[in-house]
Amino acid sequence: MSYSMIIGFFIFILLYTVLLFYVSYNGLVWLRKAFDFKYKKSYITFMIIIQTFFFIGMIYQSSILIYLGGAWLIIFCYSILLFPFANIIVFATKKKAIVPLGCVLIGLYVLLLAIGSYNAWNPVVKSFDIVVEKEADRKDLKILMAPDIHLSPTVGRSHLQKLVDISVKEKPDIILLPGDLVNDDITFYLKENMGEVMQKLQAPLGTYAVLGNHEYYGHQVKEIVDTLEKDGVQFLLDESVLIEDSFYLVGRKDYSDADRKLINELVEEIDHSKPILVMDHQPYELNDMRKSGIDMSFSGHTHRGQVYPGEWITNMLFEVDYGHVEKEDLHTFVSSGFGNWGPPFRIGTRSEVFIINVKFQH
């Protein structure tokens, strides 16, 4: 670990501690005012313990701790945003608003968690119709795109089954899974026999995937690829495939992989008169894709911030952090993802599938 990383870590811990004190103090003031609460030591102990729930849950794959810890992180983050305004109101009313305002905030937190849970577990389908100005042996193509499934203790068989159900209903020609299919390692996928569900995710032209950053984190890339390919998912790792002599599908290694090839290297020997589609988990190097004659790119990774106002950050970090953007001859698609990472909630975003209807014409 570098010196700068150590300094950054300590700054983060210091900032988190200050914000935690601010939120905890406001909570204690409200409890004392509303209920004449006198158990300060118990309150402090509880606040310290609850900080560990999410991280222990992630380490030991405990869905209960991930849910509880994730809910606390949502409350904590929104408290940081809302408490300054609440403090101003309390000051302006000479502390008369403490109790009713606290009740309003608690109700708001419950509502946010309910909405966040609903958004995370009830996927929507978003459709796009585009024209690619190239000839192909087929006139049209229906694509189902679902990045960032993040199969894990929280995103399990039932959520994966929803993707299968959507696929059965939509009847796509091809299914694209642009990275982060599993969350860090393959353990829970195997434990819950999710392959039984994954094998049902089928399309006439196949189901294709690339690796995302999370497949690298658990250092089980080979195990993940081998397992999912047995279940019918074909990985493209800096590779291309010509499908039906109509279009090329290119799959890139993740942006975090130091060994990944440049996009122009991947497509220099293929026929550019045919449509070229590229899966790249992280939506970087879009300008390089335009220069290399790519027609469509498919990405995820951003989650669109997952929890508002996270999209402010992703919007600053990426040229395209969400949706469909056509620039020059490149159609870029970036989805907020089918699953979720971290707190199992979505506020301001939805679990989603993109259906892309493509017409090829010269």
CSV table of C-alpha atoms in Angstrom, one decimal, residues 5-351:
chain,number,residue,atom,x,y,z
A,5,MET,CA,-3.2,5.5,0.0
A,6,ILE,CA,-2.5,5.3,3.7
A,7,ILE,CA,-3.0,9.1,4.0
A,8,GLY,CA,-6.2,8.8,2.0
A,9,PHE,CA,-7.5,6.0,4.2
A,10,PHE,CA,-6.8,8.0,7.4
A,11,ILE,CA,-8.5,11.1,6.0
A,12,PHE,CA,-11.6,8.9,5.1
A,13,ILE,CA,-11.7,7.4,8.6
A,14,LEU,CA,-11.4,10.9,10.2
A,15,LEU,CA,-14.2,12.3,8.0
A,16,TYR,CA,-16.4,9.3,8.6
A,17,THR,CA,-15.9,9.6,12.3
A,18,VAL,CA,-16.8,13.3,12.3
A,19,LEU,CA,-19.9,12.7,10.3
A,20,LEU,CA,-20.9,9.8,12.5
A,21,PHE,CA,-20.6,11.9,15.6
A,22,TYR,CA,-22.7,14.6,13.9
A,23,VAL,CA,-25.5,12.2,13.0
A,24,SER,CA,-25.3,10.3,16.3
A,25,TYR,CA,-25.4,13.4,18.4
A,26,ASN,CA,-28.5,14.7,16.6
A,27,GLY,CA,-30.2,11.3,17.1
A,28,LEU,CA,-29.4,11.4,20.8
A,29,VAL,CA,-30.8,14.9,21.2
A,30,TRP,CA,-34.1,13.8,19.6
A,31,LEU,CA,-34.4,10.7,21.8
A,32,ARG,CA,-33.8,12.7,24.9
A,33,LYS,CA,-36.4,15.3,23.9
A,34,ALA,CA,-39.0,12.8,22.6
A,35,PHE,CA,-38.7,10.0,25.2
A,36,ASP,CA,-36.5,11.4,28.0
A,37,PHE,CA,-33.9,8.9,26.9
A,38,LYS,CA,-31.1,8.4,29.5
A,39,TYR,CA,-29.1,5.4,28.2
A,40,LYS,CA,-26.3,7.3,26.6
A,41,LYS,CA,-23.7,4.4,26.9
A,42,SER,CA,-26.1,1.9,25.4
A,43,TYR,CA,-26.8,4.3,22.5
A,44,ILE,CA,-23.1,4.8,21.8
A,45,THR,CA,-22.5,1.1,21.9
A,46,PHE,CA,-25.4,0.5,19.5
A,47,MET,CA,-24.1,3.2,17.1
A,48,ILE,CA,-20.6,1.6,17.1
A,49,ILE,CA,-21.9,-1.9,16.5
A,50,ILE,CA,-24.2,-1.0,13.7
A,51,GLN,CA,-21.3,0.4,11.7
A,52,THR,CA,-19.9,-3.1,11.4
A,53,PHE,CA,-23.0,-4.9,10.1
A,54,PHE,CA,-22.5,-4.2,6.4
A,55,PHE,CA,-18.8,-4.9,6.3
A,56,ILE,CA,-19.1,-8.1,8.4
A,57,GLY,CA,-22.0,-9.2,6.2
A,58,MET,CA,-20.0,-8.7,3.0
A,59,ILE,CA,-17.0,-10.6,4.5
A,60,TYR,CA,-19.0,-13.5,5.8
A,61,GLN,CA,-21.7,-13.5,3.0
A,62,SER,CA,-24.6,-12.9,5.5
A,63,SER,CA,-27.6,-11.5,3.7
A,64,ILE,CA,-29.2,-10.4,7.0
A,65,LEU,CA,-26.3,-8.3,8.0
A,66,ILE,CA,-25.9,-6.9,4.5
A,67,TYR,CA,-29.6,-5.8,4.6
A,68,LEU,CA,-29.4,-4.3,8.1
A,69,GLY,CA,-26.0,-2.7,7.4
A,70,GLY,CA,-27.1,-1.4,4.0
A,71,ALA,CA,-30.3,0.1,5.5
A,72,TRP,CA,-28.1,1.9,8.1
A,73,LEU,CA,-25.8,3.3,5.4
A,74,ILE,CA,-28.8,4.6,3.5
A,75,ILE,CA,-30.1,6.3,6.7
A,76,PHE,CA,-26.6,7.6,7.5
A,77,CYS,CA,-26.0,9.1,4.1
A,78,TYR,CA,-29.4,10.8,3.9
A,79,SER,CA,-29.0,12.1,7.5
A,80,ILE,CA,-25.8,13.9,6.4
A,81,LEU,CA,-27.8,15.6,3.6
A,82,LEU,CA,-31.0,16.3,5.7
A,83,PHE,CA,-29.8,17.1,9.2
A,84,PRO,CA,-28.3,20.6,8.3
A,85,PHE,CA,-31.7,21.7,7.1
A,86,ALA,CA,-33.4,20.2,10.1
A,87,ASN,CA,-30.9,22.0,12.4
A,88,ILE,CA,-31.8,25.3,10.8
A,89,ILE,CA,-35.5,24.7,11.3
A,90,VAL,CA,-35.0,23.7,14.9
A,91,PHE,CA,-32.9,26.8,15.5
A,92,ALA,CA,-35.5,29.0,13.8
A,93,THR,CA,-38.3,27.5,16.0
A,94,LYS,CA,-36.3,27.7,19.2
A,95,LYS,CA,-36.2,23.9,19.4
A,96,LYS,CA,-40.0,23.5,19.4
A,97,ALA,CA,-39.8,21.5,16.1
A,98,ILE,CA,-37.3,18.9,17.4
A,99,VAL,CA,-39.9,16.2,18.1
A,100,PRO,CA,-42.3,16.6,15.2
A,101,LEU,CA,-39.4,17.1,12.8
A,102,GLY,CA,-37.7,13.9,14.0
A,103,CYS,CA,-40.9,12.0,13.5
A,104,VAL,CA,-41.1,13.3,9.9
A,105,LEU,CA,-37.5,12.2,9.2
A,106,ILE,CA,-38.1,8.7,10.6
A,107,GLY,CA,-41.2,8.4,8.4
A,108,LEU,CA,-39.1,9.6,5.4
A,109,TYR,CA,-36.4,7.0,6.1
A,110,VAL,CA,-38.9,4.3,6.2
A,111,LEU,CA,-40.4,5.5,2.9
A,112,LEU,CA,-37.0,5.7,1.3
A,113,LEU,CA,-36.1,2.2,2.4
A,114,ALA,CA,-39.4,0.8,1.1
A,115,ILE,CA,-39.0,2.6,-2.3
A,116,GLY,CA,-35.4,1.5,-2.5
A,117,SER,CA,-36.3,-2.1,-1.8
A,118,TYR,CA,-39.1,-2.0,-4.4
A,119,ASN,CA,-36.8,-0.4,-7.1
A,120,ALA,CA,-34.1,-3.0,-6.4
A,121,TRP,CA,-36.3,-6.1,-6.7
A,122,ASN,CA,-38.8,-5.2,-9.4
A,123,PRO,CA,-37.0,-4.8,-12.7
A,124,VAL,CA,-38.3,-2.8,-15.6
A,125,VAL,CA,-37.8,-3.2,-19.3
A,126,LYS,CA,-36.6,-0.1,-21.3
A,127,SER,CA,-36.8,-0.3,-25.1
A,128,PHE,CA,-34.8,1.5,-27.7
A,129,ASP,CA,-35.2,1.5,-31.5
A,130,ILE,CA,-32.1,2.4,-33.6
A,131,VAL,CA,-30.9,2.2,-37.2
A,132,VAL,CA,-27.4,1.1,-38.1
A,133,GLU,CA,-26.3,2.3,-41.5
A,134,LYS,CA,-24.6,-1.0,-42.6
A,135,GLU,CA,-25.7,-4.0,-44.5
A,136,ALA,CA,-26.1,-7.4,-42.8
A,137,ASP,CA,-27.5,-10.7,-43.9
A,138,ARG,CA,-30.4,-10.0,-41.6
A,139,LYS,CA,-32.5,-6.9,-41.6
A,140,ASP,CA,-33.0,-6.5,-37.9
A,141,LEU,CA,-31.8,-7.7,-34.5
A,142,LYS,CA,-33.4,-7.8,-31.1
A,143,ILE,CA,-30.9,-7.5,-28.2
A,144,LEU,CA,-31.5,-8.1,-24.5
A,145,MET,CA,-28.8,-6.4,-22.4
A,146,ALA,CA,-28.4,-6.9,-18.7
A,147,PRO,CA,-25.1,-5.9,-17.0
A,148,ASP,CA,-24.3,-5.9,-13.3
A,149,ILE,CA,-26.4,-8.8,-12.1
A,150,HIS,CA,-24.0,-9.2,-9.1
A,151,LEU,CA,-25.2,-12.7,-8.1
A,152,SER,CA,-24.5,-12.9,-4.3
A,153,PRO,CA,-26.1,-13.7,-1.0
A,154,THR,CA,-28.6,-10.8,-1.6
A,155,VAL,CA,-29.0,-11.2,-5.4
A,156,GLY,CA,-29.9,-14.8,-5.7
A,157,ARG,CA,-32.0,-17.3,-7.7
A,158,SER,CA,-35.3,-15.5,-7.5
A,159,HIS,CA,-33.9,-12.3,-9.0
A,160,LEU,CA,-32.1,-14.3,-11.7
A,161,GLN,CA,-35.4,-16.0,-12.5
A,162,LYS,CA,-37.0,-12.6,-13.1
A,163,LEU,CA,-34.4,-12.1,-15.8
A,164,VAL,CA,-35.2,-15.4,-17.3
A,165,ASP,CA,-38.9,-14.5,-17.2
A,166,ILE,CA,-38.3,-11.2,-19.0
A,167,SER,CA,-36.2,-13.0,-21.7
A,168,VAL,CA,-39.0,-15.6,-22.3
A,169,LYS,CA,-41.5,-12.8,-22.7
A,170,GLU,CA,-39.4,-10.5,-24.9
A,171,LYS,CA,-37.9,-13.3,-27.1
A,172,PRO,CA,-34.6,-11.6,-28.0
A,173,ASP,CA,-32.4,-12.8,-30.8
A,174,ILE,CA,-29.3,-12.5,-28.6
A,175,ILE,CA,-28.6,-11.9,-24.9
A,176,LEU,CA,-25.7,-9.7,-23.8
A,177,LEU,CA,-24.4,-9.6,-20.2
A,178,PRO,CA,-21.7,-6.9,-20.1
A,179,GLY,CA,-19.9,-7.8,-16.9
A,180,ASP,CA,-20.3,-8.2,-13.1
A,181,LEU,CA,-22.4,-11.3,-13.4
A,182,VAL,CA,-21.2,-12.5,-10.0
A,183,ASN,CA,-20.2,-10.5,-7.0
A,184,ASP,CA,-16.4,-11.2,-6.5
A,185,ASP,CA,-16.5,-15.0,-6.4
A,186,ILE,CA,-18.4,-18.0,-7.6
A,187,THR,CA,-19.0,-19.6,-4.1
A,188,PHE,CA,-22.6,-18.5,-3.6
A,189,TYR,CA,-23.5,-19.2,-7.2
A,190,LEU,CA,-22.5,-22.8,-6.7
A,191,LYS,CA,-23.9,-23.1,-3.2
A,192,GLU,CA,-27.4,-22.0,-4.3
A,193,ASN,CA,-27.2,-24.0,-7.6
A,194,MET,CA,-27.9,-20.8,-9.6
A,195,GLY,CA,-26.7,-22.6,-12.7
A,196,GLU,CA,-30.0,-24.4,-12.9
A,197,VAL,CA,-31.6,-21.0,-13.5
A,198,MET,CA,-28.9,-19.5,-15.6
A,199,GLN,CA,-29.2,-22.4,-18.1
A,200,LYS,CA,-32.7,-21.2,-18.9
A,201,LEU,CA,-31.4,-17.9,-20.1
A,202,GLN,CA,-31.3,-18.7,-23.8
A,203,ALA,CA,-31.7,-16.9,-27.1
A,204,PRO,CA,-31.4,-18.2,-30.7
A,205,LEU,CA,-28.1,-16.5,-31.4
A,206,GLY,CA,-26.7,-17.2,-27.9
A,207,THR,CA,-26.0,-15.6,-24.6
A,208,TYR,CA,-22.7,-13.7,-24.4
A,209,ALA,CA,-20.8,-12.0,-21.6
A,210,VAL,CA,-17.6,-10.2,-20.7
A,211,LEU,CA,-15.9,-9.9,-17.3
A,212,GLY,CA,-16.5,-6.9,-15.1
A,213,ASN,CA,-14.2,-5.5,-12.3
A,214,HIS,CA,-16.0,-7.6,-9.7
A,215,GLU,CA,-15.1,-10.9,-11.3
A,216,TYR,CA,-11.4,-10.0,-10.8
A,217,TYR,CA,-11.7,-9.1,-7.1
A,218,GLY,CA,-12.1,-12.6,-5.9
A,219,HIS,CA,-9.2,-13.9,-8.0
A,220,GLN,CA,-11.5,-16.7,-9.4
A,221,VAL,CA,-11.7,-15.6,-13.0
A,222,LYS,CA,-11.0,-19.0,-14.5
A,223,GLU,CA,-13.5,-20.7,-12.1
A,224,ILE,CA,-16.2,-18.1,-12.9
A,225,VAL,CA,-15.7,-18.4,-16.7
A,226,ASP,CA,-15.6,-22.2,-16.7
A,227,THR,CA,-18.7,-22.5,-14.5
A,228,LEU,CA,-20.8,-20.0,-16.4
A,229,GLU,CA,-19.8,-21.4,-19.8
A,230,LYS,CA,-21.0,-24.8,-18.6
A,231,ASP,CA,-24.3,-23.1,-17.9
A,232,GLY,CA,-24.6,-21.7,-21.4
A,233,VAL,CA,-22.9,-18.3,-21.1
A,234,GLN,CA,-20.1,-17.7,-23.7
A,235,PHE,CA,-17.4,-15.3,-22.6
A,236,LEU,CA,-15.6,-13.1,-25.0
A,237,LEU,CA,-12.3,-11.9,-23.5
A,238,ASP,CA,-10.6,-9.6,-26.0
A,239,GLU,CA,-12.2,-11.8,-28.7
A,240,SER,CA,-14.6,-11.4,-31.6
A,241,VAL,CA,-17.1,-13.7,-33.2
A,242,LEU,CA,-18.9,-13.4,-36.5
A,243,ILE,CA,-22.6,-14.3,-35.9
A,244,GLU,CA,-24.7,-15.6,-38.8
A,245,ASP,CA,-22.3,-14.0,-41.2
A,246,SER,CA,-24.2,-10.8,-40.4
A,247,PHE,CA,-22.4,-8.9,-37.6
A,248,TYR,CA,-19.4,-9.0,-35.4
A,249,LEU,CA,-19.7,-9.2,-31.6
A,250,VAL,CA,-16.5,-8.1,-29.7
A,251,GLY,CA,-16.0,-8.7,-26.0
A,252,ARG,CA,-13.3,-6.8,-24.2
A,253,LYS,CA,-11.4,-7.6,-21.0
A,254,ASP,CA,-12.3,-5.3,-18.2
A,255,TYR,CA,-10.7,-1.8,-18.1
A,256,SER,CA,-9.0,-2.8,-14.8
A,257,ASP,CA,-7.1,-5.6,-16.6
A,258,ALA,CA,-3.6,-4.4,-17.5
A,259,ASP,CA,-3.4,-7.1,-20.2
A,260,ARG,CA,-6.4,-6.0,-22.2
A,261,LYS,CA,-5.8,-5.1,-25.9
A,262,LEU,CA,-6.6,-1.8,-27.5
A,263,ILE,CA,-9.9,-1.7,-29.4
A,264,ASN,CA,-8.2,-1.0,-32.7
A,265,GLU,CA,-6.1,-4.1,-32.2
A,266,LEU,CA,-9.3,-6.2,-31.7
A,267,VAL,CA,-11.0,-5.0,-34.8
A,268,GLU,CA,-8.2,-4.4,-37.3
A,269,GLU,CA,-8.6,-7.7,-39.1
A,270,ILE,CA,-12.4,-7.9,-39.2
A,271,ASP,CA,-14.6,-6.8,-42.0
A,272,HIS,CA,-15.7,-3.3,-41.3
A,273,SER,CA,-18.4,-3.4,-43.9
A,274,LYS,CA,-20.4,-5.5,-41.4
A,275,PRO,CA,-21.9,-4.1,-38.2
A,276,ILE,CA,-19.6,-4.2,-35.2
A,277,LEU,CA,-21.0,-4.6,-31.7
A,278,VAL,CA,-18.7,-4.3,-28.6
A,279,MET,CA,-19.3,-5.3,-25.0
A,280,ASP,CA,-17.1,-3.4,-22.5
A,281,HIS,CA,-18.1,-3.5,-18.9
A,282,GLN,CA,-16.9,0.0,-18.0
A,283,PRO,CA,-17.9,2.8,-20.4
A,284,TYR,CA,-14.5,4.2,-21.1
A,285,GLU,CA,-12.6,4.9,-24.3
A,286,LEU,CA,-15.7,5.7,-26.3
A,287,ASN,CA,-13.7,8.1,-28.5
A,288,ASP,CA,-11.3,5.2,-29.4
A,289,MET,CA,-14.4,3.1,-30.4
A,290,ARG,CA,-15.6,5.8,-32.7
A,291,LYS,CA,-12.2,6.1,-34.4
A,292,SER,CA,-12.1,2.3,-34.7
A,293,GLY,CA,-15.4,2.1,-36.6
A,294,ILE,CA,-17.6,0.5,-33.9
A,295,ASP,CA,-21.3,0.8,-34.4
A,296,MET,CA,-22.7,-0.2,-31.0
A,297,SER,CA,-21.2,-0.4,-27.5
A,298,PHE,CA,-22.8,-2.0,-24.5
A,299,SER,CA,-21.7,-1.2,-20.9
A,300,GLY,CA,-22.8,-1.2,-17.3
A,301,HIS,CA,-20.6,-0.6,-14.2
A,302,THR,CA,-22.0,2.9,-13.2
A,303,HIS,CA,-25.3,1.6,-11.7
A,304,ARG,CA,-26.2,5.3,-12.4
A,305,GLY,CA,-25.0,5.9,-8.8
A,306,GLN,CA,-27.6,3.3,-7.6
A,307,VAL,CA,-28.7,5.6,-4.8
A,308,TYR,CA,-29.5,9.3,-5.4
A,309,PRO,CA,-27.6,11.6,-5.6
A,310,GLY,CA,-25.0,9.1,-6.7
A,311,GLU,CA,-25.8,9.9,-10.3
A,312,TRP,CA,-24.2,13.3,-9.9
A,313,ILE,CA,-20.9,11.5,-9.3
A,314,THR,CA,-21.2,9.0,-12.2
A,315,ASN,CA,-22.2,11.9,-14.5
A,316,MET,CA,-18.9,13.6,-13.7
A,317,LEU,CA,-16.8,10.5,-14.1
A,318,PHE,CA,-18.1,9.1,-17.4
A,319,GLU,CA,-18.8,10.6,-20.8
A,320,VAL,CA,-22.0,8.5,-20.9
A,321,ASP,CA,-23.0,7.2,-17.5
A,322,TYR,CA,-26.5,6.1,-18.4
A,323,GLY,CA,-28.9,5.5,-21.3
A,324,HIS,CA,-28.5,5.7,-25.1
A,325,VAL,CA,-26.3,8.2,-26.8
A,326,GLU,CA,-25.6,8.4,-30.5
A,327,LYS,CA,-22.4,10.3,-31.4
A,328,GLU,CA,-21.0,10.2,-34.9
A,329,ASP,CA,-21.6,6.6,-36.0
A,330,LEU,CA,-21.4,5.0,-32.5
A,331,HIS,CA,-24.5,4.1,-30.5
A,332,THR,CA,-23.5,3.8,-26.8
A,333,PHE,CA,-25.7,2.0,-24.3
A,334,VAL,CA,-25.1,2.1,-20.6
A,335,SER,CA,-27.5,0.5,-18.2
A,336,SER,CA,-27.9,1.0,-14.4
A,337,GLY,CA,-27.8,-2.8,-14.1
A,338,PHE,CA,-30.1,-5.7,-13.3
A,339,GLY,CA,-28.8,-6.4,-9.8
A,340,ASN,CA,-27.2,-4.2,-7.1
A,341,TRP,CA,-24.0,-3.9,-5.2
A,342,GLY,CA,-23.5,-2.8,-1.6
A,343,PRO,CA,-26.7,-1.7,0.1
A,344,PRO,CA,-29.5,-3.8,-1.6
A,345,PHE,CA,-31.5,-0.7,-2.3
A,346,ARG,CA,-32.1,1.6,-5.3
A,347,ILE,CA,-33.3,5.1,-4.9
A,348,GLY,CA,-33.6,7.2,-8.0
A,349,THR,CA,-32.7,4.2,-10.2
A,350,ARG,CA,-34.3,0.9,-11.1
A,351,SER,CA,-33.2,-2.7,-11.6
